[in-house]
PDB file of C-alpha atoms in Angstrom:
ATOM      1  CA  MET A   1    -164.161 -24.571   3.724  1.00 53.00           C
ATOM      2  CA  SER A   2    -163.520 -27.853   5.511  1.00 58.00           C
ATOM      3  CA  GLY A   3    -159.756 -27.334   5.104  1.00 59.00           C
ATOM      4  CA  THR A   4    -159.854 -24.077   7.067  1.00 60.00           C
ATOM      5  CA  THR A   5    -161.953 -25.650   9.820  1.00 57.00           C
ATOM      6  CA  ALA A   6    -159.457 -28.463  10.230  1.00 56.00           C
ATOM      7  CA  ALA A   7    -156.616 -25.955  10.349  1.00 66.00           C
ATOM      8  CA  ARG A   8    -158.304 -24.024  13.179  1.00 73.00           C
ATOM      9  CA  GLU A   9    -159.084 -27.030  15.366  1.00 81.00           C
ATOM     10  CA  ARG A  10    -156.074 -27.883  17.416  1.00 80.00           C
ATOM     11  CA  LEU A  11    -155.898 -30.724  19.815  1.00 80.00           C
ATOM     12  CA  ALA A  12    -153.340 -30.898  22.587  1.00 77.00           C
ATOM     13  CA  ARG A  13    -152.835 -33.752  25.016  1.00 73.00           C
ATOM     14  CA  SER A  14    -150.604 -33.818  28.032  1.00 69.00           C
ATOM     15  CA  TYR A  15    -149.854 -37.028  29.891  1.00 66.00           C
ATOM     16  CA  THR A  16    -148.124 -36.762  33.206  1.00 65.00           C
ATOM     17  CA  ALA A  17    -145.353 -39.137  34.124  1.00 57.00           C
ATOM     18  CA  ALA A  18    -147.696 -40.754  36.654  1.00 57.00           C
ATOM     19  CA  ARG A  19    -150.071 -41.788  33.858  1.00 59.00           C
ATOM     20  CA  ARG A  20    -147.325 -43.006  31.590  1.00 56.00           C
ATOM     21  CA  HIS A  21    -145.483 -44.808  34.401  1.00 55.00           C
ATOM     22  CA  PRO A  22    -147.910 -45.674  37.222  1.00 58.00           C
ATOM     23  CA  TRP A  23    -146.388 -46.590  40.565  1.00 61.00           C
ATOM     24  CA  VAL A  24    -146.218 -50.358  40.454  1.00 63.00           C
ATOM     25  CA  LEU A  25    -143.791 -52.759  42.038  1.00 63.00           C
ATOM     26  CA  GLY A  26    -142.422 -55.892  40.445  1.00 66.00           C
ATOM     27  CA  LYS A  27    -141.555 -54.661  36.977  1.00 67.00           C
ATOM     28  CA  LEU A  28    -137.967 -54.088  35.931  1.00 67.00           C
ATOM     29  CA  GLY A  29    -137.597 -53.374  32.246  1.00 68.00           C
ATOM     30  CA  ASP A  30    -139.159 -56.335  30.436  1.00 73.00           C
ATOM     31  CA  TRP A  31    -139.064 -58.627  33.481  1.00 73.00           C
ATOM     32  CA  VAL A  32    -142.303 -58.891  35.481  1.00 74.00           C
ATOM     33  CA  ILE A  33    -143.051 -60.859  38.686  1.00 75.00           C
ATOM     34  CA  TRP A  34    -145.578 -63.674  38.201  1.00 78.00           C
ATOM     35  CA  PHE A  35    -149.065 -62.245  37.775  1.00 74.00           C
ATOM     36  CA  GLY A  36    -147.562 -58.786  38.383  1.00 72.00           C
ATOM     37  CA  PRO A  37    -146.857 -55.923  38.479  1.00 77.00           C
ATOM     38  CA  TYR A  38    -148.505 -55.194  41.804  1.00 79.00           C
ATOM     39  CA  SER A  39    -149.783 -51.988  43.299  1.00 80.00           C
ATOM     40  CA  PRO A  40    -148.727 -51.042  46.848  1.00 80.00           C
ATOM     41  CA  ALA A  41    -152.227 -51.925  48.131  1.00 82.00           C
ATOM     42  CA  GLN A  42    -151.902 -55.405  46.631  1.00 87.00           C
ATOM     43  CA  LEU A  43    -148.512 -55.879  48.261  1.00 86.00           C
ATOM     44  CA  VAL A  44    -149.946 -54.924  51.667  1.00 88.00           C
ATOM     45  CA  VAL A  45    -152.786 -57.440  51.259  1.00 90.00           C
ATOM     46  CA  ILE A  46    -150.401 -60.149  50.034  1.00 91.00           C
ATOM     47  CA  GLY A  47    -147.849 -59.567  52.806  1.00 93.00           C
ATOM     48  CA  GLY A  48    -150.333 -59.026  55.623  1.00 94.00           C
ATOM     49  CA  GLY A  49    -152.477 -61.941  54.481  1.00 93.00           C
ATOM     50  CA  ALA A  50    -149.480 -64.264  54.292  1.00 94.00           C
ATOM     51  CA  VAL A  51    -148.425 -63.394  57.853  1.00 95.00           C
ATOM     52  CA  LEU A  52    -152.007 -63.795  59.080  1.00 93.00           C
ATOM     53  CA  LEU A  53    -152.519 -67.132  57.340  1.00 93.00           C
ATOM     54  CA  ILE A  54    -149.224 -68.550  58.620  1.00 93.00           C
ATOM     55  CA  ASN A  55    -149.837 -67.467  62.222  1.00 94.00           C
ATOM     56  CA  THR A  56    -153.446 -68.744  62.308  1.00 92.00           C
ATOM     57  CA  PHE A  57    -152.944 -72.011  60.391  1.00 91.00           C
ATOM     58  CA  ALA A  58    -154.206 -74.091  63.322  1.00 91.00           C
ATOM     59  CA  TRP A  59    -157.545 -72.255  63.267  1.00 91.00           C
ATOM     60  CA  TRP A  60    -158.343 -72.522  59.546  1.00 88.00           C
ATOM     61  CA  SER A  61    -156.521 -75.711  58.475  1.00 87.00           C
ATOM     62  CA  TRP A  62    -159.759 -77.733  58.586  1.00 90.00           C
ATOM     63  CA  LEU A  63    -161.242 -75.447  55.870  1.00 89.00           C
ATOM     64  CA  GLY A  64    -158.723 -76.614  53.293  1.00 89.00           C
ATOM     65  CA  PRO A  65    -157.671 -74.179  50.553  1.00 90.00           C
ATOM     66  CA  VAL A  66    -160.654 -71.792  51.016  1.00 92.00           C
ATOM     67  CA  PRO A  67    -158.776 -69.163  53.105  1.00 91.00           C
ATOM     68  CA  VAL A  68    -155.843 -69.195  50.657  1.00 92.00           C
ATOM     69  CA  VAL A  69    -158.215 -68.687  47.710  1.00 93.00           C
ATOM     70  CA  LEU A  70    -159.970 -65.835  49.575  1.00 94.00           C
ATOM     71  CA  TRP A  71    -156.575 -64.269  50.273  1.00 92.00           C
ATOM     72  CA  LEU A  72    -155.650 -64.354  46.561  1.00 91.00           C
ATOM     73  CA  VAL A  73    -159.071 -63.000  45.533  1.00 92.00           C
ATOM     74  CA  ALA A  74    -158.648 -60.142  48.040  1.00 91.00           C
ATOM     75  CA  ALA A  75    -155.225 -59.320  46.564  1.00 90.00           C
ATOM     76  CA  TRP A  76    -156.760 -59.292  43.084  1.00 88.00           C
ATOM     77  CA  ALA A  77    -159.724 -57.150  44.243  1.00 87.00           C
ATOM     78  CA  VAL A  78    -157.610 -54.300  45.603  1.00 85.00           C
ATOM     79  CA  ARG A  79    -155.621 -53.849  42.382  1.00 81.00           C
ATOM     80  CA  GLY A  80    -157.524 -50.709  41.419  1.00 80.00           C
ATOM     81  CA  ALA A  81    -158.987 -49.721  44.785  1.00 79.00           C
ATOM     82  CA  LYS A  82    -159.756 -46.043  45.254  1.00 81.00           C
ATOM     83  CA  ILE A  83    -160.939 -44.214  48.361  1.00 77.00           C
ATOM     84  CA  GLY A  84    -162.390 -40.848  47.485  1.00 80.00           C
ATOM     85  CA  GLY A  85    -160.586 -40.977  44.134  1.00 81.00           C
ATOM     86  CA  VAL A  86    -157.126 -41.628  45.604  1.00 80.00           C
ATOM     87  CA  SER A  87    -155.173 -44.788  46.289  1.00 78.00           C
ATOM     88  CA  PRO A  88    -155.626 -46.429  49.705  1.00 79.00           C
ATOM     89  CA  SER A  89    -152.052 -45.675  50.761  1.00 79.00           C
ATOM     90  CA  THR A  90    -152.562 -41.978  50.014  1.00 82.00           C
ATOM     91  CA  ALA A  91    -155.897 -42.026  51.865  1.00 85.00           C
ATOM     92  CA  VAL A  92    -154.298 -43.645  54.929  1.00 86.00           C
ATOM     93  CA  LEU A  93    -151.429 -41.133  54.819  1.00 88.00           C
ATOM     94  CA  GLY A  94    -153.952 -38.275  54.697  1.00 89.00           C
ATOM     95  CA  LEU A  95    -155.839 -39.744  57.649  1.00 90.00           C
ATOM     96  CA  VAL A  96    -152.613 -40.059  59.666  1.00 92.00           C
ATOM     97  CA  GLN A  97    -151.729 -36.435  58.858  1.00 88.00           C
ATOM     98  CA  LEU A  98    -155.221 -35.302  59.870  1.00 88.00           C
ATOM     99  CA  LEU A  99    -155.031 -37.119  63.194  1.00 90.00           C
ATOM    100  CA  SER A 100    -151.545 -35.759  63.910  1.00 88.00           C
ATOM    101  CA  GLN A 101    -152.565 -32.124  63.384  1.00 87.00           C
ATOM    102  CA  PRO A 102    -152.930 -29.964  66.491  1.00 87.00           C
ATOM    103  CA  PRO A 103    -156.608 -29.438  67.350  1.00 84.00           C
ATOM    104  CA  SER A 104    -156.305 -25.665  67.065  1.00 85.00           C
ATOM    105  CA  GLY A 105    -154.799 -25.857  63.557  1.00 85.00           C
ATOM    106  CA  ARG A 106    -151.665 -24.300  62.147  1.00 85.00           C
ATOM    107  CA  ILE A 107    -150.560 -20.744  61.447  1.00 88.00           C
ATOM    108  CA  ALA A 108    -147.574 -20.333  59.113  1.00 88.00           C
ATOM    109  CA  GLY A 109    -146.676 -24.001  59.561  1.00 84.00           C
ATOM    110  CA  ARG A 110    -146.535 -23.850  63.351  1.00 88.00           C
ATOM    111  CA  ALA A 111    -149.126 -25.100  65.806  1.00 88.00           C
ATOM    112  CA  ALA A 112    -151.609 -22.362  66.678  1.00 88.00           C
ATOM    113  CA  ARG A 113    -151.715 -21.664  70.390  1.00 87.00           C
ATOM    114  CA  ASP A 114    -154.082 -19.625  72.482  1.00 85.00           C
ATOM    115  CA  VAL A 115    -152.641 -16.381  73.782  1.00 85.00           C
ATOM    116  CA  ARG A 116    -151.448 -16.670  77.361  1.00 88.00           C
ATOM    117  CA  PRO A 117    -153.871 -15.028  79.775  1.00 90.00           C
ATOM    118  CA  ARG A 118    -152.610 -11.736  81.169  1.00 89.00           C
ATOM    119  CA  LEU A 119    -153.773  -9.800  84.204  1.00 90.00           C
ATOM    120  CA  LEU A 120    -155.119  -6.450  83.116  1.00 87.00           C
ATOM    121  CA  THR A 121    -154.678  -3.764  85.735  1.00 88.00           C
ATOM    122  CA  GLY A 122    -155.908  -0.233  85.686  1.00 87.00           C
ATOM    123  CA  SER A 123    -157.640   2.399  87.701  1.00 88.00           C
ATOM    124  CA  PHE A 124    -159.941   5.322  87.194  1.00 88.00           C
ATOM    125  CA  VAL A 125    -160.912   8.409  89.144  1.00 88.00           C
ATOM    126  CA  ILE A 126    -164.301  10.085  89.232  1.00 89.00           C
ATOM    127  CA  GLU A 127    -164.034  13.735  90.128  1.00 87.00           C
ATOM    128  CA  PRO A 128    -166.965  16.010  90.819  1.00 86.00           C
ATOM    129  CA  PRO A 129    -167.695  18.479  88.042  1.00 84.00           C
ATOM    130  CA  MET A 130    -166.074  21.864  88.414  1.00 81.00           C
ATOM    131  CA  ALA A 131    -168.365  24.798  89.025  1.00 78.00           C
ATOM    132  CA  VAL A 132    -168.609  26.754  85.812  1.00 74.00           C
ATOM    133  CA  THR A 133    -169.537  30.375  86.068  1.00 75.00           C
ATOM    134  CA  ALA A 134    -171.450  31.206  82.958  1.00 69.00           C
ATOM    135  CA  PRO A 135    -171.871  34.818  81.951  1.00 70.00           C
ATOM    136  CA  ALA A 136    -175.376  36.141  82.228  1.00 66.00           C
ATOM    137  CA  PRO A 137    -177.133  35.577  78.926  1.00 64.00           C
ATOM    138  CA  ALA A 138    -178.236  38.538  76.963  1.00 63.00           C
ATOM    139  CA  VAL A 139    -181.997  38.566  76.955  1.00 60.00           C
ATOM    140  CA  SER A 140    -183.422  39.615  73.644  1.00 60.00           C
ATOM    141  CA  GLY A 141    -187.067  39.127  73.176  1.00 55.00           C
ATOM    142  CA  ASP A 142    -188.448  35.720  73.978  1.00 56.00           C
ATOM    143  CA  ALA A 143    -185.101  33.849  73.864  1.00 54.00           C
ATOM    144  CA  VAL A 144    -184.554  32.706  77.435  1.00 52.00           C
ATOM    145  CA  PRO A 145    -181.972  29.999  78.194  1.00 53.00           C
ATOM    146  CA  ALA A 146    -183.476  26.783  79.482  1.00 53.00           C
ATOM    147  CA  MET A 147    -182.295  25.513  82.826  1.00 54.00           C
ATOM    148  CA  HIS A 148    -181.694  21.841  83.343  1.00 55.00           C
ATOM    149  CA  SER A 149    -184.765  20.748  85.216  1.00 57.00           C
ATOM    150  CA  GLY A 150    -185.045  17.069  84.202  1.00 58.00           C
ATOM    151  CA  PRO A 151    -183.960  14.086  86.226  1.00 62.00           C
ATOM    152  CA  ALA A 152    -180.371  13.973  87.400  1.00 62.00           C
ATOM    153  CA  SER A 153    -177.878  12.096  85.231  1.00 69.00           C
ATOM    154  CA  GLY A 154    -176.472   8.737  86.320  1.00 70.00           C
ATOM    155  CA  LEU A 155    -173.163  10.356  87.269  1.00 72.00           C
ATOM    156  CA  SER A 156    -174.942  12.949  89.383  1.00 69.00           C
ATOM    157  CA  GLN A 157    -176.870  10.219  91.132  1.00 70.00           C
ATOM    158  CA  LEU A 158    -173.635   8.293  91.782  1.00 72.00           C
ATOM    159  CA  LEU A 159    -171.972  11.338  93.278  1.00 72.00           C
ATOM    160  CA  GLY A 160    -175.026  12.153  95.378  1.00 67.00           C
ATOM    161  CA  GLY A 161    -175.938  15.105  93.235  1.00 55.00           C
ATOM    162  CA  ALA A 162    -178.145  16.760  95.840  1.00 54.00           C
ATOM    163  CA  GLY A 163    -175.629  19.467  96.696  1.00 52.00           C
ATOM    164  CA  LEU A 164    -174.050  19.900  93.224  1.00 51.00           C
ATOM    165  CA  PRO A 165    -174.621  23.065  91.266  1.00 57.00           C
ATOM    166  CA  VAL A 166    -176.869  22.952  88.212  1.00 57.00           C
ATOM    167  CA  VAL A 167    -175.138  24.222  85.095  1.00 59.00           C
ATOM    168  CA  PRO A 168    -177.356  26.084  82.676  1.00 59.00           C
ATOM    169  CA  SER A 169    -177.358  24.781  79.125  1.00 57.00           C
ATOM    170  CA  SER A 170    -177.017  27.309  76.343  1.00 57.00           C
ATOM    171  CA  VAL A 171    -179.599  27.578  73.644  1.00 57.00           C
ATOM    172  CA  GLY A 172    -178.432  27.708  70.092  1.00 54.00           C
ATOM    173  CA  GLY A 173    -174.789  26.728  70.207  1.00 53.00           C
ATOM    174  CA  SER A 174    -171.531  27.117  72.034  1.00 51.00           C
TER     175      SER A 174
END
């Protein structure tokens, strides 16, 4: 029974090239720079710190080797630095891309722009209703057509509906 269980359990592993060969500088074949290889973040701290220490030597020379030791500790500390799970250089690149995006975003890779304003022109005409001559309704029993006796509609009020004819409404359909 244990033989069939082992046959069914399959284990697969996939290692990307980035895991097998992480991006480090200072390693060529079997040759490695002293205390290396270095990540790009370490190289930035080493290079930037060296320039800073050389240019400000007059300010910190009375401290002795303390600034140099702090510089080396800082270079060691950033060896595995992550910002939001990504390397600092990738995080800075993402921030630069975010700041360089147009504020309205992108559509199909191009900057989204507001539609140019256009002047809309048009006109309309209000004509008085045409007098409709309705045939006399056939009176059968109690069915008498109702005349419009309520308040005038808004259009009738606009047109000054005092002298307009009242059109009878039909009861029960067209």
